[in-house]
């Protein structure tokens, strides 16, 4: 089974709305990261949250982490058409160095 | 100016052939990675090298052999290609193996085995 599973698998919203994606994982982590992948491109790092942090902001992104529930959420506020992409969570395990285990991804479509 | 580059971008080949994918990073990073993304977009690490030394090998078949001639390059050679090898292969790099180091991804190589 996969370390990270995300839901929803796909999300379609209107421009200006907020988008929320969730990620659940199974084992103890050192950190959790979110990446974006535009169609046909490589992944781009968005934000990292450490296991001792509960919330982090970066521009229009807000990430929360609940280690007791082994879950994280990514909120994109005031979405734009350019936010259309797949979003992946990735966990860095305790003692795992920089090895990342990726989730299944959420495909976000922001319509005009 | 591309930070992490891969060649070729597309690779179509017959079953049983041997092929190589090349990766170069100009970020001065010590650590490089190969990932495989399947048709369902599931991304899984295959290998990681730090300063030209193998540090992660995720039970990948022996037909896959990475080679790191120097810190800036990590190539992937695949022998006796199989249909199931069809996927997108991503190279990535990070400053070090330390946890929390951001990984920078290349654009991917789309491999189709016929």
Short mmCIF file of C-alpha atoms in Angstrom, two decimals:
data_model
loop_
_atom_site.label_atom_id
_atom_site.label_comp_id
_atom_site.label_asym_id
_atom_site.label_seq_id
_atom_site.Cartn_x
_atom_site.Cartn_y
_atom_site.Cartn_z
CA UNK A 1 0.00 0.00 0.00
CA UNK A 2 1.12 3.56 -0.59
CA UNK A 3 2.49 5.81 2.10
CA UNK A 4 0.51 8.82 0.96
CA UNK A 5 -3.00 8.81 -0.31
CA UNK A 6 -4.74 11.92 -1.39
CA UNK A 7 -8.30 12.91 -1.80
CA UNK A 8 -10.06 13.90 -3.75
CA UNK A 9 -8.45 12.24 -6.76
CA UNK A 10 -9.86 15.03 -8.91
CA UNK A 11 -11.27 18.44 -8.13
CA UNK A 12 -12.90 20.95 -10.43
CA UNK A 13 -13.63 24.48 -9.25
CA UNK A 14 -14.27 27.95 -10.62
CA UNK A 15 -11.61 30.63 -10.68
CA UNK A 16 -11.65 32.61 -7.46
CA UNK A 17 -12.81 29.68 -5.33
CA UNK A 18 -10.64 27.94 -2.77
CA UNK A 19 -9.32 24.44 -3.37
CA UNK A 20 -8.59 22.01 -0.56
CA UNK A 21 -6.68 18.76 -0.99
CA UNK A 22 -6.02 16.20 1.69
CA UNK A 23 -3.22 13.73 2.21
CA UNK A 24 -3.06 10.80 4.61
CA UNK A 25 0.01 8.77 5.44
CA UNK A 26 0.84 5.73 7.50
CA UNK A 27 4.16 6.02 9.31
CA UNK A 28 6.08 8.54 11.43
CA UNK A 29 7.42 11.39 9.37
CA UNK A 30 10.15 13.98 9.61
CA UNK A 31 8.42 16.33 7.22
CA UNK A 32 5.68 16.53 4.61
CA UNK A 33 6.04 18.36 1.34
CA UNK A 34 3.65 19.40 -1.41
CA UNK A 35 4.62 19.43 -5.07
CA UNK A 36 2.79 20.60 -8.17
CA UNK A 37 3.00 18.93 -11.57
CA UNK A 38 1.72 20.69 -14.65
CA UNK A 39 0.63 18.45 -17.50
CA UNK A 40 3.63 16.93 -19.23
CA UNK A 41 6.14 18.57 -16.91
CA UNK A 42 8.30 17.76 -13.93
CA UNK A 43 7.35 18.35 -10.32
CA UNK A 44 7.85 21.69 -8.64
CA UNK A 45 8.29 22.02 -4.89
CA UNK A 46 5.65 24.20 -3.24
CA UNK A 47 6.01 24.02 0.52
CA UNK A 48 7.45 21.91 3.33
CA UNK A 49 6.03 21.47 6.82
CA UNK A 50 8.02 19.83 9.59
CA UNK A 51 6.54 17.21 11.88
CA UNK A 52 6.60 19.65 14.81
CA UNK A 53 4.69 22.32 12.89
CA UNK A 54 0.93 22.53 12.59
CA UNK A 55 0.41 25.16 9.94
CA UNK A 56 2.43 26.96 7.33
CA UNK A 57 1.67 29.66 4.77
CA UNK A 58 3.28 30.63 1.50
CA UNK A 59 1.48 33.20 -0.62
CA UNK A 60 -1.92 31.75 -1.49
CA UNK A 61 -0.98 28.34 -0.07
CA UNK A 62 -1.83 27.16 3.41
CA UNK A 63 -0.71 23.76 4.65
CA UNK A 64 -1.80 22.08 7.84
CA UNK A 65 -0.40 18.97 9.46
CA UNK A 66 -2.05 16.77 12.07
CA UNK A 67 0.43 14.11 13.11
CA UNK A 68 -2.09 12.48 15.47
CA UNK A 69 -4.34 11.79 12.49
CA UNK A 70 -1.42 11.32 10.11
CA UNK A 71 -2.94 13.77 7.67
CA UNK A 72 -2.22 17.04 5.95
CA UNK A 73 -4.21 19.45 3.86
CA UNK A 74 -3.26 21.95 1.19
CA UNK A 75 -5.48 24.96 0.71
CA UNK A 76 -5.12 27.16 -2.35
CA UNK A 77 -7.03 30.38 -1.90
CA UNK A 78 -8.48 32.53 -4.69
CA UNK A 79 -7.60 29.93 -7.31
CA UNK A 80 -6.55 30.87 -10.82
CA UNK A 81 -6.70 28.99 -14.09
CA UNK A 82 -2.90 28.73 -13.89
CA UNK A 83 -3.27 26.62 -10.74
CA UNK A 84 -4.64 23.79 -12.89
CA UNK A 85 -2.23 20.93 -12.25
CA UNK A 86 -1.75 17.74 -10.25
CA UNK A 87 -0.76 18.19 -6.63
CA UNK A 88 1.23 15.58 -4.73
CA UNK A 89 2.09 15.24 -1.09
CA UNK A 90 5.40 13.59 -0.26
CA UNK A 91 6.58 12.39 3.11
CA UNK A 92 10.11 12.34 4.42
CA UNK A 93 10.30 9.57 6.96
CA UNK A 94 12.04 9.82 10.31
CA UNK A 95 15.60 8.58 9.82
CA UNK A 96 15.01 8.32 6.09
CA UNK A 97 17.34 11.11 5.02
CA UNK A 98 15.99 12.87 1.97
CA UNK A 99 14.08 9.91 0.60
CA UNK A 100 10.55 11.00 -0.30
CA UNK A 101 7.48 8.82 -0.65
CA UNK A 102 4.85 10.38 -2.86
CA UNK A 103 1.09 10.21 -2.60
CA UNK A 104 -1.32 9.39 -5.36
CA UNK A 105 -1.99 13.01 -6.31
CA UNK A 106 -5.02 15.25 -6.75
CA UNK A 107 -5.83 16.58 -10.19
CA UNK A 108 -7.08 20.13 -9.86
CA UNK A 109 -8.88 21.91 -12.66
CA UNK A 110 -9.67 25.58 -12.27
CA UNK A 111 -12.19 26.81 -14.81
CA UNK A 112 -12.68 30.36 -15.97
CA UNK B 1 19.63 27.81 -17.93
CA UNK B 2 17.68 24.61 -17.24
CA UNK B 3 18.53 23.44 -13.73
CA UNK B 4 17.88 19.71 -14.26
CA UNK B 5 17.82 18.47 -17.81
CA UNK B 6 17.10 15.05 -19.26
CA UNK B 7 17.63 13.53 -22.68
CA UNK B 8 15.84 12.29 -24.57
CA UNK B 9 12.44 13.78 -23.88
CA UNK B 10 10.67 10.94 -25.68
CA UNK B 11 11.87 7.42 -26.28
CA UNK B 12 9.95 4.82 -28.28
CA UNK B 13 11.58 1.43 -28.60
CA UNK B 14 10.93 -2.27 -29.08
CA UNK B 15 10.79 -4.86 -26.34
CA UNK B 16 14.16 -6.43 -25.67
CA UNK B 17 16.20 -3.38 -26.65
CA UNK B 18 18.69 -1.60 -24.38
CA UNK B 19 18.39 2.14 -23.89
CA UNK B 20 19.89 4.93 -21.81
CA UNK B 21 18.47 8.12 -20.37
CA UNK B 22 20.79 10.94 -19.40
CA UNK B 23 20.41 13.51 -16.66
CA UNK B 24 22.47 16.58 -15.87
CA UNK B 25 22.08 19.22 -13.19
CA UNK B 26 23.84 22.58 -13.11
CA UNK B 27 22.83 23.47 -9.56
CA UNK B 28 26.00 22.24 -7.91
CA UNK B 29 24.00 19.68 -5.93
CA UNK B 30 25.54 16.61 -4.33
CA UNK B 31 22.53 14.31 -4.54
CA UNK B 32 20.62 13.02 -7.56
CA UNK B 33 17.62 10.72 -7.94
CA UNK B 34 15.69 8.68 -10.48
CA UNK B 35 11.93 8.32 -10.15
CA UNK B 36 9.42 6.33 -12.20
CA UNK B 37 5.89 7.67 -12.75
CA UNK B 38 3.40 5.13 -14.03
CA UNK B 39 0.29 5.63 -16.11
CA UNK B 40 -1.75 6.36 -12.97
CA UNK B 41 0.71 9.13 -12.08
CA UNK B 42 2.09 7.22 -9.10
CA UNK B 43 5.64 8.41 -8.54
CA UNK B 44 8.15 6.08 -6.95
CA UNK B 45 11.82 6.52 -6.21
CA UNK B 46 14.18 4.11 -7.93
CA UNK B 47 17.71 5.23 -7.06
CA UNK B 48 19.58 7.98 -5.29
CA UNK B 49 23.25 8.91 -5.54
CA UNK B 50 25.22 11.18 -3.26
CA UNK B 51 28.61 12.37 -4.46
CA UNK B 52 28.60 9.62 -7.08
CA UNK B 53 27.82 6.90 -4.54
CA UNK B 54 24.64 4.84 -4.55
CA UNK B 55 22.64 5.42 -1.38
CA UNK B 56 19.11 4.31 -2.30
CA UNK B 57 18.20 1.30 -4.42
CA UNK B 58 14.52 0.55 -4.18
CA UNK B 59 14.37 -3.10 -5.24
CA UNK B 60 14.52 -2.17 -8.88
CA UNK B 61 15.14 -5.04 -11.34
CA UNK B 62 18.80 -5.63 -12.23
CA UNK B 63 17.99 -4.59 -15.78
CA UNK B 64 18.13 -1.01 -14.51
CA UNK B 65 21.63 0.26 -13.89
CA UNK B 66 22.32 3.84 -12.86
CA UNK B 67 25.70 5.40 -13.45
CA UNK B 68 27.07 8.61 -12.04
CA UNK B 69 30.28 9.67 -13.83
CA UNK B 70 30.39 12.85 -11.73
CA UNK B 71 28.22 14.77 -9.27
CA UNK B 72 26.43 16.64 -12.04
CA UNK B 73 25.35 13.60 -14.02
CA UNK B 74 23.24 10.55 -13.30
CA UNK B 75 22.40 8.30 -16.21
CA UNK B 76 20.00 5.39 -16.28
CA UNK B 77 20.64 2.38 -18.49
CA UNK B 78 17.89 -0.15 -19.04
CA UNK B 79 18.62 -3.60 -20.51
CA UNK B 80 16.14 -5.92 -22.19
CA UNK B 81 13.26 -3.49 -22.07
CA UNK B 82 9.82 -4.86 -21.17
CA UNK B 83 6.33 -3.53 -21.82
CA UNK B 84 5.96 -2.72 -18.12
CA UNK B 85 8.91 -0.35 -18.30
CA UNK B 86 6.74 2.11 -20.21
CA UNK B 87 6.46 5.14 -17.95
CA UNK B 88 7.77 8.63 -17.42
CA UNK B 89 11.19 8.69 -15.78
CA UNK B 90 12.14 11.76 -13.78
CA UNK B 91 15.55 12.79 -12.64
CA UNK B 92 15.85 15.08 -9.62
CA UNK B 93 18.59 16.64 -7.53
CA UNK B 94 18.98 18.19 -4.09
CA UNK B 95 21.73 20.05 -2.33
CA UNK B 96 22.41 17.13 0.01
CA UNK B 97 20.86 13.97 1.45
CA UNK B 98 19.69 15.85 4.52
CA UNK B 99 16.01 15.65 5.25
CA UNK B 100 14.08 18.75 4.17
CA UNK B 101 16.34 19.55 1.22
CA UNK B 102 14.14 20.56 -1.69
CA UNK B 103 14.28 18.24 -4.66
CA UNK B 104 14.41 19.82 -8.12
CA UNK B 105 12.92 17.74 -10.91
CA UNK B 106 13.79 17.47 -14.56
CA UNK B 107 11.11 17.59 -17.27
CA UNK B 108 10.87 13.81 -17.56
CA UNK B 109 11.59 11.22 -20.24
CA UNK B 110 8.55 9.50 -21.68
CA UNK B 111 9.47 5.91 -22.46
CA UNK B 112 7.17 3.75 -24.55
CA UNK B 113 8.08 0.12 -25.06
CA UNK B 114 6.26 -1.59 -27.95
#
